[in-house]
Short mmCIF file of C-alpha atoms and ligand atoms in Angstrom, two decimals:
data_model
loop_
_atom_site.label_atom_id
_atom_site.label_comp_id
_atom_site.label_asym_id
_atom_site.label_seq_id
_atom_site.Cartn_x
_atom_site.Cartn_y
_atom_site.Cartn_z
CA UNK A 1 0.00 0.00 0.00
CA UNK A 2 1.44 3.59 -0.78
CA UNK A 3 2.05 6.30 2.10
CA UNK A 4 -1.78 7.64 3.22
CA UNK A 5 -0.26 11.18 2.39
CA UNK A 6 0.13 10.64 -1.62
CA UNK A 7 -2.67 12.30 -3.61
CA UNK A 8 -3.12 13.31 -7.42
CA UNK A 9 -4.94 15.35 -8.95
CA UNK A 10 -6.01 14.37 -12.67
CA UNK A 11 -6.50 16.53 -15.83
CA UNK A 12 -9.18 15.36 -17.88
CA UNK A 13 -12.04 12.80 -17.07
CA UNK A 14 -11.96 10.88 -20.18
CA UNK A 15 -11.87 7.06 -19.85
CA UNK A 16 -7.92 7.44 -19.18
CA UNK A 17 -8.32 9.78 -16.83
CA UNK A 18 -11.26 7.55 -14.86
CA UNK A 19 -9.62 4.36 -15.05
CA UNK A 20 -6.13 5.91 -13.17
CA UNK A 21 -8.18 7.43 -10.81
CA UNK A 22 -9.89 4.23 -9.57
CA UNK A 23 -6.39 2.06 -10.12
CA UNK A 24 -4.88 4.81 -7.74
CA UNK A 25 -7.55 5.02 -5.39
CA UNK A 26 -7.56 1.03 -5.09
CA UNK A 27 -3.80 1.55 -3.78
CA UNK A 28 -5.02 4.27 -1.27
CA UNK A 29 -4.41 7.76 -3.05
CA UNK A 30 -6.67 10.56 -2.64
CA UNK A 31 -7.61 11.73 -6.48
CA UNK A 32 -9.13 14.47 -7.58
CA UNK A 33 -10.40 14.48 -11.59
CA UNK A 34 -11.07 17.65 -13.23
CA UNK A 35 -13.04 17.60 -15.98
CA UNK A 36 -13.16 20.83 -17.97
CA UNK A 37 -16.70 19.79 -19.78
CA UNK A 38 -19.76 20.99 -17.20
CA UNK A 39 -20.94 17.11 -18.21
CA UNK A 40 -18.30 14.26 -18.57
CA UNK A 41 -18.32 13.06 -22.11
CA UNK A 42 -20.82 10.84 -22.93
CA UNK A 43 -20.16 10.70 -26.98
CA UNK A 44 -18.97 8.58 -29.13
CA UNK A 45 -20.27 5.01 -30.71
CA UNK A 46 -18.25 1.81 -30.63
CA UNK A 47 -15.19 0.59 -28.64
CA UNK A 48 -13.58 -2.71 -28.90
CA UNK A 49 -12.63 -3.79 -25.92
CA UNK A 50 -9.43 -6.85 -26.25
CA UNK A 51 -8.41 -9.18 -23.58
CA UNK A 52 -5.52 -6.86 -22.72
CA UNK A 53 -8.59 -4.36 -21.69
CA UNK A 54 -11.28 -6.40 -20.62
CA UNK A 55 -8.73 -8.10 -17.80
CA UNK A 56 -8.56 -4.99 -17.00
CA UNK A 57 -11.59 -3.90 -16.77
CA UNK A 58 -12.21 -6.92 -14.50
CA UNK A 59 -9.35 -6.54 -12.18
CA UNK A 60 -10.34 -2.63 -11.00
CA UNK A 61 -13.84 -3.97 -10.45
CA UNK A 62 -15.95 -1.82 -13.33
CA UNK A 63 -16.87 -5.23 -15.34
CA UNK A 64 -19.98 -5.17 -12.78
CA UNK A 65 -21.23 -2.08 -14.22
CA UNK A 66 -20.79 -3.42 -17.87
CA UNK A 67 -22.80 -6.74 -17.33
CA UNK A 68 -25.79 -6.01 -19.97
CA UNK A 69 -23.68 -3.64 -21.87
CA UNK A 70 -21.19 -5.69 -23.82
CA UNK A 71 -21.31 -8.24 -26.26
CA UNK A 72 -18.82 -10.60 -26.66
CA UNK A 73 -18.93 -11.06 -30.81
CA UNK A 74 -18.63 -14.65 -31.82
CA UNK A 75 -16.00 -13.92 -34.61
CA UNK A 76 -14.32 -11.25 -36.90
CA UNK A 77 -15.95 -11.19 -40.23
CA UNK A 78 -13.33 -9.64 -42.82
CA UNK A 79 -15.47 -9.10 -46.27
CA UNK A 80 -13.90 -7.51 -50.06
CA UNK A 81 -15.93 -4.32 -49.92
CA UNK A 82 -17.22 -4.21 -53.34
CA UNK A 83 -18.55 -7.65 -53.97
CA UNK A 84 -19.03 -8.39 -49.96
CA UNK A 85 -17.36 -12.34 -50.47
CA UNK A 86 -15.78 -12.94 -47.02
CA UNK A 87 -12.06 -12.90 -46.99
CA UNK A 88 -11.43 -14.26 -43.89
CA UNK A 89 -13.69 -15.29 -40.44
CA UNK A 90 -11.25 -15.32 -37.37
CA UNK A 91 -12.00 -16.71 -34.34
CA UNK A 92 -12.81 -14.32 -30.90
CA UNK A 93 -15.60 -15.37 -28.93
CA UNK A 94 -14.82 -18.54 -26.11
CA UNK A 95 -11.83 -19.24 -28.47
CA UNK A 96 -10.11 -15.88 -27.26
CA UNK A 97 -11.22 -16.14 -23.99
CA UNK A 98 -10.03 -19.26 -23.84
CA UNK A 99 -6.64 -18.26 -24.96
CA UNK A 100 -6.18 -15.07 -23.12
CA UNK A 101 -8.34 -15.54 -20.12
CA UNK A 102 -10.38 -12.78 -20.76
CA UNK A 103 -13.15 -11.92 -23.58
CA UNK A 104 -12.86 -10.01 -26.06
CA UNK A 105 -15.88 -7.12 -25.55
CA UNK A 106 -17.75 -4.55 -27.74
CA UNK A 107 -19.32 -1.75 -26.26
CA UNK A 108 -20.94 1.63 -26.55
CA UNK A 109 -18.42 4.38 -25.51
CA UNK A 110 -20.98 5.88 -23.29
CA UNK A 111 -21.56 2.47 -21.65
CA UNK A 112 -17.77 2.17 -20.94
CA UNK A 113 -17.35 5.62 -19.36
CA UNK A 114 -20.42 5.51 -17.19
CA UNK A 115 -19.02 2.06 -15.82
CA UNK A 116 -16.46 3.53 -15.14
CA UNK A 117 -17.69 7.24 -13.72
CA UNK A 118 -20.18 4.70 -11.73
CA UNK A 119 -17.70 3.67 -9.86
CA UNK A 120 -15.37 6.30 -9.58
CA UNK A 121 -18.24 8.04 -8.08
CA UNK A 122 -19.00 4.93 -5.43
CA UNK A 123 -15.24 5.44 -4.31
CA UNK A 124 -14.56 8.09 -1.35
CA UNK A 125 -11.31 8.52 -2.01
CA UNK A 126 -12.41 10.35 -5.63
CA UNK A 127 -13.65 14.21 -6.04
CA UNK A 128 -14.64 14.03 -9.36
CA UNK A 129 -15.32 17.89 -10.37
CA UNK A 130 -17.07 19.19 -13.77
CA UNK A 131 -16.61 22.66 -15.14
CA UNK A 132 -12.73 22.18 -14.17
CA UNK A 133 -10.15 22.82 -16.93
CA UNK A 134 -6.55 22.16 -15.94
CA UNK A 135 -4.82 25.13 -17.81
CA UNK A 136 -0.97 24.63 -16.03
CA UNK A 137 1.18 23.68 -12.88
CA UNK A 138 3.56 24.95 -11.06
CA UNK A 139 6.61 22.32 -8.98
CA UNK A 140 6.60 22.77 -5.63
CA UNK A 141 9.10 20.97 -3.18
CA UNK A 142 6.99 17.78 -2.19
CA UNK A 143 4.35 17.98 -5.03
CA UNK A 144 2.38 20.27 -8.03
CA UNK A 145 0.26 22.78 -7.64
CA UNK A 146 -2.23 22.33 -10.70
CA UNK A 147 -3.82 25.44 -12.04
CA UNK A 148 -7.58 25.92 -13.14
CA UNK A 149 -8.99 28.27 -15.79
CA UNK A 150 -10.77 29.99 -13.30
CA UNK A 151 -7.42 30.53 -11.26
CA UNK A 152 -8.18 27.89 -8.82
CA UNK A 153 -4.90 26.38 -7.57
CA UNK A 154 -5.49 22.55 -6.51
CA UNK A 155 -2.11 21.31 -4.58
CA UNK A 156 -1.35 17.40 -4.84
CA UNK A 157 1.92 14.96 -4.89
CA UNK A 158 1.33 14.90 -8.52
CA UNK A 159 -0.48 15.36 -11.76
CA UNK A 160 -1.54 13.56 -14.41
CA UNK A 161 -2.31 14.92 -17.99
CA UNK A 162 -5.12 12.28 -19.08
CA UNK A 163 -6.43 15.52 -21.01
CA UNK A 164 -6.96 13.39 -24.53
CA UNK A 165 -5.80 14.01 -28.35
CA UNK A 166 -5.76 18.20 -28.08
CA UNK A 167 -4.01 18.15 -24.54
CA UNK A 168 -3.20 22.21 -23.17
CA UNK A 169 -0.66 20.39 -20.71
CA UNK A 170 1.31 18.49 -23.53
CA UNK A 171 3.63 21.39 -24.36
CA UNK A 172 4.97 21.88 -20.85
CA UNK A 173 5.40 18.15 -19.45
CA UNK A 174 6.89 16.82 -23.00
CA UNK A 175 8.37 19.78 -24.08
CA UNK A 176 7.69 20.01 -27.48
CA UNK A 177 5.64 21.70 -29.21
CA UNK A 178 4.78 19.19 -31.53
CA UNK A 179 0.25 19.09 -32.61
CA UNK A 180 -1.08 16.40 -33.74
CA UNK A 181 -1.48 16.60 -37.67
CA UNK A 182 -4.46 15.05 -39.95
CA UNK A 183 -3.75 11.78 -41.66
CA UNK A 184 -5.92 13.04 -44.61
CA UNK A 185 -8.68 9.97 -43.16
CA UNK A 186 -12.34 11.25 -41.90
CA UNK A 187 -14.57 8.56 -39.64
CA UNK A 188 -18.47 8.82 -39.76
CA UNK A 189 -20.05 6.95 -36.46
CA UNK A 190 -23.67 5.82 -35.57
CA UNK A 191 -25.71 3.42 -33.81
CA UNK A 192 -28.51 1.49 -34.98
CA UNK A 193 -30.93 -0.97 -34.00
CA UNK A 194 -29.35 -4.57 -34.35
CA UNK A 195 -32.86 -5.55 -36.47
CA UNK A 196 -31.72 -3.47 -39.38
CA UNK A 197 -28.55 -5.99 -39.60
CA UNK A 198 -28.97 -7.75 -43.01
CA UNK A 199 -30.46 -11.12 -42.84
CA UNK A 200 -27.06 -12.85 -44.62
CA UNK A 201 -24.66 -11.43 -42.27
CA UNK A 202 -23.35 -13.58 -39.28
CA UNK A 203 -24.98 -11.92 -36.49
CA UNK A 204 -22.94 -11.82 -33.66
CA UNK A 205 -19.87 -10.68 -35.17
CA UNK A 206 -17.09 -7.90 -35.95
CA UNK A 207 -17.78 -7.06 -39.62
CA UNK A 208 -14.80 -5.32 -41.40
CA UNK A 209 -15.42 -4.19 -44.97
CA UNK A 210 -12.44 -2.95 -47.42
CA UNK A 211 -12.85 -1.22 -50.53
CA UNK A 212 -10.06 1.08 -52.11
CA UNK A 213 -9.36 4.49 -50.18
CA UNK A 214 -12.61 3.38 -47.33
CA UNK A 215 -13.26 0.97 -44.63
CA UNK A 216 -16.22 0.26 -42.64
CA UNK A 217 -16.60 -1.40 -39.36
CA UNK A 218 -19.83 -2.64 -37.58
CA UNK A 219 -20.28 -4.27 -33.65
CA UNK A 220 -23.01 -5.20 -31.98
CA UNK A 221 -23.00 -3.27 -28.38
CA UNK A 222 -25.54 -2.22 -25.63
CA UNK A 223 -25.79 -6.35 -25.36
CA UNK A 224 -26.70 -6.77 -28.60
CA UNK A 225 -29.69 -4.31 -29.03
CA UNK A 226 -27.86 -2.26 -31.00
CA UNK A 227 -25.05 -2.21 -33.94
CA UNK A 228 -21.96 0.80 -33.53
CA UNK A 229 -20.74 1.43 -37.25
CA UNK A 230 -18.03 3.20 -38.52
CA UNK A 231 -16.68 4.41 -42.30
CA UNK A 232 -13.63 5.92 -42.51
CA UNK A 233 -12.81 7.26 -45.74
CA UNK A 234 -9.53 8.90 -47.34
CA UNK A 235 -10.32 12.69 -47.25
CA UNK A 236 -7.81 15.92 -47.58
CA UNK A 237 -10.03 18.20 -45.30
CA UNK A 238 -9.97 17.81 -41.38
CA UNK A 239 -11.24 19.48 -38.12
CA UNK A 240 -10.76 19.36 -34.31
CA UNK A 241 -13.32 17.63 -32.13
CA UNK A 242 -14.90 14.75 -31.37
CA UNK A 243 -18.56 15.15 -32.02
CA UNK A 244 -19.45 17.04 -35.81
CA UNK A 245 -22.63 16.23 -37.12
CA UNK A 246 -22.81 14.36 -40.79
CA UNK A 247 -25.51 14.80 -43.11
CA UNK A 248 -26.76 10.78 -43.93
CA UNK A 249 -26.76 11.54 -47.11
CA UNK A 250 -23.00 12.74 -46.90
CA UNK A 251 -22.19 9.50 -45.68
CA UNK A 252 -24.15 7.23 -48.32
CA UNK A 253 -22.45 9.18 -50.29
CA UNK A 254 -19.44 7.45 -49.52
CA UNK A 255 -19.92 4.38 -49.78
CA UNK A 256 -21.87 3.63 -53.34
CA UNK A 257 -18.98 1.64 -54.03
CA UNK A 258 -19.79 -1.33 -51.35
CA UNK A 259 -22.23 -4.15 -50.96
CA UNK A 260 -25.53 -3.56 -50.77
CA UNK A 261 -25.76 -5.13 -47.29
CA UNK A 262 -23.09 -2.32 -45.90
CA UNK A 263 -25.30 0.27 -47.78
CA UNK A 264 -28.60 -1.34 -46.69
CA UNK A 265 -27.34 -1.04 -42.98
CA UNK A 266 -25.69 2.29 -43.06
CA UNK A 267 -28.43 3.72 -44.90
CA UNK A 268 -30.92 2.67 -41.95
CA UNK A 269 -28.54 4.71 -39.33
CA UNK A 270 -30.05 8.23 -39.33
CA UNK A 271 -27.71 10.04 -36.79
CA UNK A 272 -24.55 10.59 -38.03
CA UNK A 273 -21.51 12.25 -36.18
CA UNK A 274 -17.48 12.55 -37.86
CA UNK A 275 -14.07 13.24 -36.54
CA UNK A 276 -11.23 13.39 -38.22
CA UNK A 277 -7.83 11.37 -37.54
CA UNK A 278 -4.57 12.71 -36.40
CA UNK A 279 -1.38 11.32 -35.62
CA UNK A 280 1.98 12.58 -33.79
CA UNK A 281 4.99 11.70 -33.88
CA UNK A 282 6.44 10.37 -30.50
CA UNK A 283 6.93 12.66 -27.75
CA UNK A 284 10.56 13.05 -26.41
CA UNK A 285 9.28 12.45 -23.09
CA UNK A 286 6.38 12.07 -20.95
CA UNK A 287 6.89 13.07 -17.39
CA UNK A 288 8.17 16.36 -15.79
CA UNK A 289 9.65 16.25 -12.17
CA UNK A 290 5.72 15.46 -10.61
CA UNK A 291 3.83 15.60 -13.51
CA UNK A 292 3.00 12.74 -16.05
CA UNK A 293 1.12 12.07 -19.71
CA UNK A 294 -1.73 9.51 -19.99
CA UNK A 295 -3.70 8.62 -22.65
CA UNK A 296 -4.59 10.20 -25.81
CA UNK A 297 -2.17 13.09 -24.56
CA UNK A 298 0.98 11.24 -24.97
CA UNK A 299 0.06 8.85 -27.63
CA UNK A 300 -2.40 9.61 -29.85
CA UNK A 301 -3.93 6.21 -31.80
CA UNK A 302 -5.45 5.91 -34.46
CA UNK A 303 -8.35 3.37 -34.66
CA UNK A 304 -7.39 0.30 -37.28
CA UNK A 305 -6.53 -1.53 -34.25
CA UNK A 306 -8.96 -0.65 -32.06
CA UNK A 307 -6.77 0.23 -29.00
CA UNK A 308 -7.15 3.54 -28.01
CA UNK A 309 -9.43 3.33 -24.95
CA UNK A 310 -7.05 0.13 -23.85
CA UNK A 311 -4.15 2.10 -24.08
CA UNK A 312 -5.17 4.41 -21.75
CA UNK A 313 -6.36 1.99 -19.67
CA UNK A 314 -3.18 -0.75 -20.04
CA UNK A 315 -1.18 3.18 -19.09
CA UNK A 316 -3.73 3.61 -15.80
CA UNK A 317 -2.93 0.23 -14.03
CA UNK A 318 0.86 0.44 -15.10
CA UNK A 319 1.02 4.07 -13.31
CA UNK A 320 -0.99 2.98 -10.31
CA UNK A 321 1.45 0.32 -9.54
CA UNK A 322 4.92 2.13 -10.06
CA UNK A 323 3.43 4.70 -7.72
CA UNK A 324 2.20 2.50 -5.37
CA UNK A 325 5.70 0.73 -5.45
CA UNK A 326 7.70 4.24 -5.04
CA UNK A 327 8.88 4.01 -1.69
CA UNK A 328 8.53 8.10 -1.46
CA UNK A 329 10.39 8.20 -5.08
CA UNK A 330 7.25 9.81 -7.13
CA UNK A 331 9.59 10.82 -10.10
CA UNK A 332 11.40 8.16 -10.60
CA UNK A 333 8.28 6.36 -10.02
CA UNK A 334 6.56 7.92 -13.19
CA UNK A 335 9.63 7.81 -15.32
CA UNK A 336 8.99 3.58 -14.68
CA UNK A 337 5.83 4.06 -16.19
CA UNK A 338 6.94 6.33 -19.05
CA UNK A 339 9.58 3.53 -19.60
CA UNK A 340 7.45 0.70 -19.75
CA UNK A 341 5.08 1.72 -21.40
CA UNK A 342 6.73 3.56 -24.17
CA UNK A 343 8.01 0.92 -26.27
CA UNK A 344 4.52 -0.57 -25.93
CA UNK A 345 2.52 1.59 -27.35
CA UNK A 346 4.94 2.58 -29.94
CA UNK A 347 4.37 -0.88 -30.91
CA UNK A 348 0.59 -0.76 -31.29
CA UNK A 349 0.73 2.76 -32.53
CA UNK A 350 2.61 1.37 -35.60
CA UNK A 351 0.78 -1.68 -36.22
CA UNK A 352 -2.24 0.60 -36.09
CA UNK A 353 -1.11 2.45 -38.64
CA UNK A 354 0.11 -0.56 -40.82
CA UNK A 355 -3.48 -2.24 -40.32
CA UNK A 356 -5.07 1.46 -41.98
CA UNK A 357 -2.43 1.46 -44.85
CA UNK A 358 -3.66 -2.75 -45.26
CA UNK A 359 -7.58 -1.63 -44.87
CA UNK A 360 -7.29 1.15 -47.41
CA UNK A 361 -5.03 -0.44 -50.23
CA UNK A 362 -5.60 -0.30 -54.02
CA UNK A 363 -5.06 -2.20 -57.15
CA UNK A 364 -2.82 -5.42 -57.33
CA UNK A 365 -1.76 -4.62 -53.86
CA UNK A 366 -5.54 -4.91 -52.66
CA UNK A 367 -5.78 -7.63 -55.11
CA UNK A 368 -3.21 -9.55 -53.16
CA UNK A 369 -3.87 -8.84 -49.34
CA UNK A 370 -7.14 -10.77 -50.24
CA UNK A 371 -5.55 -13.61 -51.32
CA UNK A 372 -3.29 -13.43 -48.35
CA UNK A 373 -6.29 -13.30 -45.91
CA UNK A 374 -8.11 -16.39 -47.66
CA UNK A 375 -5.69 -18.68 -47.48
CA UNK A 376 -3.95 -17.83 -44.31
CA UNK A 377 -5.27 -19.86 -41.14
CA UNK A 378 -7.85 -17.71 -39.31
CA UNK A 379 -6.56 -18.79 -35.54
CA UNK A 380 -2.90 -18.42 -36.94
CA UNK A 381 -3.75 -14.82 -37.81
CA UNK A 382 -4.98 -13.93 -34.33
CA UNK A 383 -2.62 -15.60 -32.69
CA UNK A 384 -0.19 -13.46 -34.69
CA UNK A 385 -2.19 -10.81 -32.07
CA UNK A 386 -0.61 -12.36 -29.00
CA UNK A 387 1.73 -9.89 -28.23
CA UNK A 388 -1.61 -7.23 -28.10
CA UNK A 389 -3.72 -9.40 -26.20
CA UNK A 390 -1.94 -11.21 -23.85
CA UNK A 391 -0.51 -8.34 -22.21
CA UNK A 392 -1.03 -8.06 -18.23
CA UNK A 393 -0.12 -5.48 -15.98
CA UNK A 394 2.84 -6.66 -13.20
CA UNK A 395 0.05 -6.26 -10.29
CA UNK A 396 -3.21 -4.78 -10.54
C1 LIG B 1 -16.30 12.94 -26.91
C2 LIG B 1 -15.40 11.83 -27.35
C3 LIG B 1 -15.89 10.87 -28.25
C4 LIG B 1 -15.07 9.82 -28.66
N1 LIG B 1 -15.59 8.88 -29.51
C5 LIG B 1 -14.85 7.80 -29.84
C6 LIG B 1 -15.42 6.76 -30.64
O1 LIG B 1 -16.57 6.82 -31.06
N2 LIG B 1 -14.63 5.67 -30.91
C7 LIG B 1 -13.35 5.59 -30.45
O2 LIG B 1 -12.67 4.58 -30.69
N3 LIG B 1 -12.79 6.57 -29.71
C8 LIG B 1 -13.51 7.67 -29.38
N4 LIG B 1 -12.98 8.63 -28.60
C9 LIG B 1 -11.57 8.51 -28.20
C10 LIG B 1 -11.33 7.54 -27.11
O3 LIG B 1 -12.29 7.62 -26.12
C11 LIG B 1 -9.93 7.91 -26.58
O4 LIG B 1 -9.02 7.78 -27.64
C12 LIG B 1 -9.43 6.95 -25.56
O5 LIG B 1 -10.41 6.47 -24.74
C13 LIG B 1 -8.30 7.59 -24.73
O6 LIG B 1 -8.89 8.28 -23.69
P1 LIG B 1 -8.25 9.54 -22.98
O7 LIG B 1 -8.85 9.54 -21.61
O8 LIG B 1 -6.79 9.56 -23.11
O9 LIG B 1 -8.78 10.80 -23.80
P2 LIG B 1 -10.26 11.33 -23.99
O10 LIG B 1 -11.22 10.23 -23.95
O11 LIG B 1 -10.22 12.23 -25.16
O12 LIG B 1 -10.52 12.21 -22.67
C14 LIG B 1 -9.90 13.46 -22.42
C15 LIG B 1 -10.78 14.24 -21.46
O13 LIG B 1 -10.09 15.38 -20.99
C16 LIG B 1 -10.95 16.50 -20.99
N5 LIG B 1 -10.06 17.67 -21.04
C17 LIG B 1 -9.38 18.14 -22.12
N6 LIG B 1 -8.58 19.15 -21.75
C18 LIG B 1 -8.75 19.31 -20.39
C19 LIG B 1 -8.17 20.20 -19.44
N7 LIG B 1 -7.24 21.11 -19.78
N8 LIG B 1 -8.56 20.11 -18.14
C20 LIG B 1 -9.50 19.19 -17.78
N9 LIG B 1 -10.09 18.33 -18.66
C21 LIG B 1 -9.69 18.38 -19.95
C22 LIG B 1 -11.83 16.26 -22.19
O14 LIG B 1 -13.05 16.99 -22.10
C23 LIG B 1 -12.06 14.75 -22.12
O15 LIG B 1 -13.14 14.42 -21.29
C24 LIG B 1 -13.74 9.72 -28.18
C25 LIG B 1 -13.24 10.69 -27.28
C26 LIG B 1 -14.06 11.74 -26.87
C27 LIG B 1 -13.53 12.78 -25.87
#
């Protein structure tokens, strides 16, 4: 257990930012989140949820709150866009469990946060405060004194910058000044009911869809009462934020070129939101003195591996313990995180970005990742994914 006297306070209360709060409460740390939004963020459609994240998940006790929420998809359905011919059906379901000794989970991001605000807000060591944007810090001789918009000054042992993708705090703990830049990709999201799934499509199952220049992606989550989709298409233009409404017929627009049961399903989503992607290069570092990156603030992902959310949540546990373990050494303690997590994510970060390059290919090259994926053997390929999944944090 850590000294009683060690508390945090934590910039942003995103599903990083919620998930180190509870893994440093469990070790007996006073946290305080700030949230700069007057409502925590509620947006957003699907999340996959891997073994690495689910264990998780488990292990900090939120998997209660997520009982009727997730579905646990049977398989990963990879189909040519164009034609819709299945390329490939890998195995998640039991067979992942099984292997990894956790499931493999889809769920609706709002689901995932308010399991895990739901608890954060059961815990009395957490303050969780809306309406509070971190805008600096200051070192002091035992600790940080964070800094609010509104001039507040909140004194802790340390802080944590779980502040997501457009981070104020980046600057000063990395220091660089490197923003993240578009990758010339735009993502449409919505949810719809899982009745409007097309009859000839396996059910309860991960559908991937790949057409030159576009992708599409489709979940069941909410337990299966509903479907998350996303298209991501190559586009030049690109804007900040999280939550832009599409015109539906924008969307359709986009994808004339696929199947008609992608179209048929898309075209029965009527709510349409888009983002676009960014990417940034590595940061030189990620802690300064008491202050520390998390999250979406010192690795952006993109989403062809679905990993963001576990990221942040693979970073939470990770930091909990080296702080727990610090034996009154906080900085050294969070330059142990930084340094094992690091190489990690760099990891993921790149075969994220090798998956989008795969997803959106053209020509002969498209011509031959098919034939790749139809004669390679489906459990071979994700067990080419144990490196991802396996992972499990030293103590949770
Ligand atoms: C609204 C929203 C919708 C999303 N939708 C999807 C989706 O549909 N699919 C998907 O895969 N991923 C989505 N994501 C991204 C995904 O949730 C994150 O990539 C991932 O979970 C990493 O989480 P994070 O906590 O590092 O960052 P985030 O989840 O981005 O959380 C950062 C939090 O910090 C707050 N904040 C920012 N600056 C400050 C500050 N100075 N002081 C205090 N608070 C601050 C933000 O309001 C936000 O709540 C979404 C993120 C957001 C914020």
């Amino acid at each position: 257990m850590a000294p009683a006297r060690l508390s945090a306070v934590i910039a942003g209360g995103g599903i990083g930012g919620l998930a180190v709060a509870i893994a440093l409460a469990r070790r007996g740390i006073e946290v305080r989140v700030c949230e700069r939004r007057s409502e925590f963020p509620e947006e957003g459609a699907g999340i996959q949820i891997g073994p690495n994240g689910s264990r998780i998940l488990q292990d900090l006790g939120v998997a209660e709150f997520l009982a009727d929420k997730v579905a646990t998809p049977d398989a990963l359905v990879v189909h040519d866009g164009a034609s819709g011919r299945e390329l490939a059906q890998l195995p998640l379901g039991a067979w992942i469990a099984k292997r990894h000794g956790a499931p493999y989970w889809t769920a609706h991001r709002r689901d995932l946060h308010v399991a895990l605000r739901t608890h954060a807000e059961n815990d009395p060591r957490i303050t969780l405060a809306r309406a509070s944007e971190i805008v600096s810090y200051a070192s002091e001789p035992d600790g940080i004194a964070a800094i609010g918009a509104n001039g507040e000054v909140l004194n802790a042992s340390f802080l944590v910058a779980a502040d997501g993708l457009w981070s104020t705090l980046r600057g000063s703990i990395s220091g660089s000044s490197a923003k993240p830049h578009p990758l010339g990709k735009i993502a449409f999201r919505s949810v719809t009911g899982a009745g409007n799934l097309p009859s000839e499509l396996v059910r309860n199952a991960v559908h991937i869809w790949l057409s030159p220049g576009a992708h599409a992606v489709h979940y069941p989550v909410n337990g299966g009462r509903d479907i998350a989709l996303v298209v991501i298409v190559d586009n030049a233009s690109a804007a900040e934020g999280w939550d832009a409404p599409a015109a539906a017929d924008a969307v359709k627009g986009k994808i004339k070129s696929f199947a008609p049961p992608l179209r048929s399903l898309v075209e029965s989503a009527q709510q349409w939101r888009q983002w676009s992607l960014y990417r940034m290069p590595p940061l030189p570092r990620w802690t300064s003195g008491r202050a520390v990156l998390l999250g979406d603030a010192a690795h952006p992902m993109l989403p062809f591996l679905a990993q963001g959310a576990v990221m942040a949540l693979e970073d939470a546990v990770t930091l909990a313990a080296e702080v727990a373990a610090s034996n009154g050494n906080l900085e050294s303690a969070l330059h142990d995180y930084e340094r094992q997590r690091r190489q990690r994510v760099t990891k993921v970060a790149e075969a994220s970005e090798r998956n989008g390059r795969i997803y959106h290919m053209r020509g002969p090259a498209a011509l031959a990742r098919n034939t790749v994926m139809k004669v390679r053997s489906p459990e071979r390929v994700i067990a080419g994914f144990d490196w991802l999944y396996g992972w499990e944090p030293r103590s949770c």
